[in-house]
Amino acid sequence: MAEQLSPDEKFHLITRNLQEVLGEDKLKQVLQERELKVYWGTATTGKPHVAYFVPMSKIADFLKAGCEVTILFADLHAFLDNMKAPWELLELRVQYYEQVIKAMLESIGVPLDKLKFVKGTDFQLSREYTLDVYRLSSMVTEHDAKKAGAEVVKQVEHPLLSGLLYPGLQALDEEYLKVDAQFGGVDQRKIFTLAEKYLPSLGYAKRSHLMNPMVPGLTGAKMSSSEEESKIDLLDKKEDVKKKLKKAFCEPGNIQNNGVLSFVKHVLFPLCGDFCIKRDAKWGGDRVYTVFEEVEKDFAEEVVHPGDLKASVEVALNKLLDPIRRKFESPELRKLTNSAYPDPSKTRGGGGAGGEDDELVPSRLDIRVGKIVSVEKHPDADSLYLEKIDVGEAEPRTVVSGLVAYLSQEDLQDRAVLLLCNLKPQKMRGIESQAMLLCASVDGEPRRVEPLDPPEGSSPGERVFVEGYEAGKPDDKLNPKKKVWEKLQIDLKVSQECVAQWRDKQLMTKLGHITCKTLKGGNIS
């Protein structure tokens, strides 16, 4: 097919449904001379979900246009991004990603023989690449590196140096993979502009960049591996797909942030060329649409009901997922899945005794619900409060917290809060603090801070746990030399639904989730 297309037709196929293209003229120039070389990279972190069909459908477009396509399994990036993939699991995650991405491509009819698959550590540990990392680090400022990774690298209060290296490595990949263009989501834009700015300084060519829109998840926000309710896993059972779609955000007539409608636009139409709304004859019967805009128009005018849209997407989605499910029924791939993503409840930290166990798991933290019974200013520090907090023990604990600039005494009095109770007691301006009051925060001008909220009806002393780690026993006292809290705190975050999380798991009590009031995406400390 590609041989029969003109350069303009290839350009249209390559760029259709993209949100933005940087370097269009260079793309057109290359297409006049030869086939385009393009790469897409994916960090091998959490399990791929159905939103990965969006880049897969574009890869299908690239191949139809005659492009030479490389898929990069960015294992080193997965480790650098706040250790989302532990070093000991990197190779297993790469194997899982390779199997599942290939299964996705096969399910949509993409021939694998036209693709090149590369693992990041196959070239990123070479002498030449490492020297280029050093050269680049002598040019890129800390500000530019942090800004470039702001929407991709996990943002924490005390970022690791590894996260600052991430954008530069992604820029260098363009040169070492010898491509004309890099393809990714629009959330990668700042990394792409960093590459355009700095690669010429190393004597390398500036590449073009192709950007997909960010497809909303089922909750209306970005679909994410770390947001369980926002995504459908590729190996989810049919009943789970039905349940998640049923709960998906899809208001009648609302076409904004509609993840179900976006999936139709960015996956089903490019792959299938049409879409069938299935409905009872009394509501008009089935209708086949050949243009997405007609589906969108009918949904906006409430001709198409959300229930019918969800049911129709369910049918189409299960057709895509069935071949992947069948492939992963093999004993070898089941074993690979369990090894690459071990069940946290079955690890040592899920049921260990704590204390001497060096495994970094959240069950080692003794987090409890508390109630502030009194609060006053610290006698020797204007910025500190002195609180007495009931955590279900014989006497309230004395806690010193730096919340004067953010909350009034009235805001804190009688409030239900969360306390980390097994830190080593520490004197703060002469008074020993016996626990840490946990808060969400968002940096900026001004910095905003809110205490975390336990579920309504919680009682002092109730234990807070991370989903999947319920059986683990907290350490009696966290060893400050081993920095257990500091290392676990890196992965504590507030989701876009204001739910407290550790990695992809919710913080909970027996009554429900831990939340904060307004600080979406905030850090927890």
XYZ file of N, CA, C and O in Angstrom, residues 137-200:
256
model
N 24.895 16.606 30.442
C 24.676 17.110 31.799
C 25.504 18.355 32.086
O 25.207 19.102 33.027
N 26.546 18.594 31.283
C 27.335 19.815 31.453
C 26.690 21.015 30.759
O 27.153 22.143 30.914
N 25.621 20.770 30.010
C 24.935 21.845 29.280
C 23.544 22.143 29.830
O 23.117 23.296 29.893
N 22.816 21.095 30.226
C 21.425 21.250 30.659
C 21.387 21.744 32.108
O 22.035 21.163 32.977
N 20.630 22.798 32.366
C 20.504 23.295 33.734
C 19.537 22.427 34.530
O 18.689 21.731 33.956
N 19.659 22.483 35.851
C 18.724 21.757 36.716
C 17.293 22.220 36.454
O 16.358 21.420 36.419
N 17.120 23.528 36.213
C 15.785 24.083 35.947
C 15.193 23.473 34.686
O 14.029 23.047 34.661
N 15.999 23.410 33.601
C 15.495 22.874 32.325
C 15.177 21.384 32.435
O 14.194 20.900 31.872
N 16.027 20.643 33.164
C 15.794 19.204 33.314
C 14.520 18.937 34.101
O 13.717 18.071 33.747
N 14.325 19.690 35.182
C 13.134 19.503 36.010
C 11.876 19.911 35.241
O 10.851 19.221 35.294
N 11.958 21.014 34.509
C 10.821 21.488 33.714
C 10.464 20.472 32.623
O 9.288 20.179 32.385
N 11.483 19.909 31.969
C 11.236 18.966 30.870
C 10.501 17.725 31.347
O 9.627 17.191 30.658
N 10.843 17.265 32.550
C 10.219 16.035 33.047
C 8.968 16.240 33.869
O 8.403 15.274 34.391
N 8.494 17.494 33.962
C 7.414 17.823 34.906
C 6.144 17.003 34.700
O 5.447 16.680 35.657
N 5.808 16.653 33.449
C 4.562 15.934 33.186
C 4.770 14.444 32.948
O 3.809 13.719 32.701
N 6.020 14.001 33.034
C 6.313 12.601 32.732
C 6.946 11.909 33.931
O 6.496 10.846 34.359
N 8.001 12.520 34.488
C 8.687 11.951 35.644
C 7.854 12.218 36.891
O 7.301 13.311 37.064
N 7.741 11.223 37.766
C 6.951 11.378 38.985
C 7.497 12.518 39.827
O 8.681 12.553 40.163
N 6.635 13.476 40.182
C 7.037 14.651 40.937
C 6.885 14.401 42.438
O 5.813 14.032 42.908
N 7.993 14.591 43.159
C 7.986 14.402 44.601
C 8.650 15.609 45.256
O 9.303 16.419 44.604
N 8.466 15.717 46.564
C 8.962 16.895 47.279
C 10.491 16.967 47.262
O 11.075 18.032 47.156
N 11.141 15.804 47.362
C 12.603 15.759 47.350
C 13.038 14.852 46.199
O 13.328 13.668 46.401
N 13.091 15.385 44.956
C 13.345 14.537 43.793
C 14.749 13.941 43.805
O 15.711 14.558 44.267
N 14.842 12.711 43.300
C 16.133 12.055 43.142
C 16.831 12.597 41.898
O 16.181 13.034 40.941
N 18.146 12.544 41.901
C 18.925 12.990 40.753
C 18.558 12.207 39.499
O 18.582 12.730 38.390
N 18.201 10.930 39.677
C 17.868 10.076 38.534
C 16.742 10.663 37.690
O 16.754 10.569 36.457
N 15.750 11.285 38.347
C 14.634 11.877 37.613
C 15.050 13.052 36.749
O 14.413 13.349 35.730
N 16.124 13.730 37.133
C 16.631 14.853 36.338
C 17.407 14.355 35.117
O 17.516 15.060 34.114
N 17.966 13.145 35.201
C 18.680 12.569 34.054
C 17.723 12.078 32.973
O 18.059 12.037 31.791
N 16.520 11.681 33.382
C 15.535 11.030 32.506
C 15.313 11.789 31.182
O 15.426 11.196 30.101
N 14.986 13.107 31.202
C 14.702 13.793 29.938
C 15.890 13.811 28.983
O 15.725 13.657 27.770
N 17.100 13.982 29.525
C 18.283 14.002 28.670
C 18.525 12.674 27.988
O 18.897 12.618 26.804
N 18.315 11.584 28.717
C 18.478 10.262 28.109
C 17.475 10.046 26.989
O 17.808 9.475 25.941
N 16.235 10.507 27.206
C 15.227 10.342 26.153
C 15.605 11.142 24.913
O 15.358 10.707 23.787
N 16.226 12.301 25.118
C 16.685 13.098 23.972
C 17.794 12.365 23.221
O 17.785 12.285 21.983
N 18.754 11.816 23.953
C 19.862 11.101 23.310
C 19.400 9.869 22.546
O 20.021 9.480 21.547
N 18.316 9.247 22.994
C 17.812 8.051 22.314
C 17.533 8.330 20.837
O 17.708 7.456 19.987
N 17.101 9.549 20.521
C 16.801 9.889 19.123
C 18.038 9.715 18.243
O 17.946 9.225 17.110
N 19.192 10.132 18.752
C 20.435 10.005 17.990
C 20.895 8.560 17.912
O 21.282 8.069 16.849
N 20.839 7.850 19.034
C 21.384 6.495 19.060
C 20.481 5.487 18.360
O 20.944 4.412 17.978
N 19.215 5.823 18.188
C 18.317 4.956 17.416
C 18.287 5.364 15.938
O 17.602 4.718 15.133
N 18.973 6.462 15.616
C 19.123 6.930 14.222
C 17.775 7.122 13.538
O 17.514 6.609 12.447
N 16.909 7.898 14.177
C 15.573 8.130 13.629
C 15.429 9.573 13.141
O 16.240 10.443 13.473
N 14.375 9.793 12.357
C 14.037 11.146 11.911
C 13.051 11.813 12.855
O 12.966 13.047 12.903
N 12.267 11.004 13.572
C 11.194 11.565 14.402
C 10.943 10.667 15.605
O 11.151 9.446 15.546
N 10.485 11.282 16.691
C 10.046 10.543 17.868
C 8.545 10.779 18.038
O 8.061 11.899 17.848
N 7.854 9.721 18.399
C 6.405 9.769 18.587
C 6.089 9.528 20.058
O 6.706 8.682 20.710
N 5.139 10.302 20.603
C 4.728 10.119 21.992
C 3.490 10.923 22.290
O 2.914 11.559 21.395
N 3.078 10.918 23.544
C 1.926 11.713 23.960
C 2.311 13.175 24.104
O 3.492 13.525 24.250
N 1.297 14.046 24.097
C 1.572 15.481 24.212
C 2.148 15.819 25.588
O 2.758 16.880 25.770
N 2.014 14.896 26.565
C 2.643 15.125 27.866
C 4.168 15.067 27.783
O 4.867 15.489 28.701
N 4.691 14.570 26.647
C 6.137 14.506 26.431
C 6.687 15.779 25.786
O 7.888 15.879 25.528
N 5.846 16.760 25.538
C 6.250 17.912 24.725
C 7.497 18.610 25.270
O 8.391 19.023 24.505
N 7.576 18.788 26.585
C 8.713 19.519 27.156
C 10.011 18.736 27.002
O 11.088 19.327 26.882
N 9.918 17.408 27.008
C 11.111 16.596 26.734
C 11.502 16.740 25.271
O 12.693 16.854 24.944
N 10.518 16.773 24.389
C 10.804 16.935 22.959
C 11.479 18.279 22.668
O 12.425 18.360 21.876
N 10.995 19.347 23.305
C 11.602 20.665 23.064
C 13.002 20.736 23.683
O 13.873 21.433 23.146
N 13.224 20.024 24.791
C 14.576 19.946 25.342
C 15.511 19.265 24.348
O 16.649 19.709 24.143
N 15.037 18.195 23.709
C 15.842 17.493 22.701
C 16.165 18.423 21.533
O 17.305 18.466 21.046
N 15.169 19.183 21.074
C 15.387 20.102 19.956
C 16.397 21.189 20.309
O 17.169 21.645 19.480
N 16.404 21.590 21.576
C 17.303 22.663 22.019
C 18.740 22.177 22.176
O 19.691 22.863 21.782
N 18.921 20.977 22.754
C 20.260 20.569 23.174
C 20.972 19.592 22.249
O 22.211 19.561 22.233
N 20.253 18.765 21.460
C 20.963 17.823 20.588
C 21.891 18.525 19.599
O 23.027 18.070 19.383
N 21.467 19.654 18.977
C 22.395 20.358 18.084
C 23.659 20.838 18.801
O 24.730 20.927 18.179
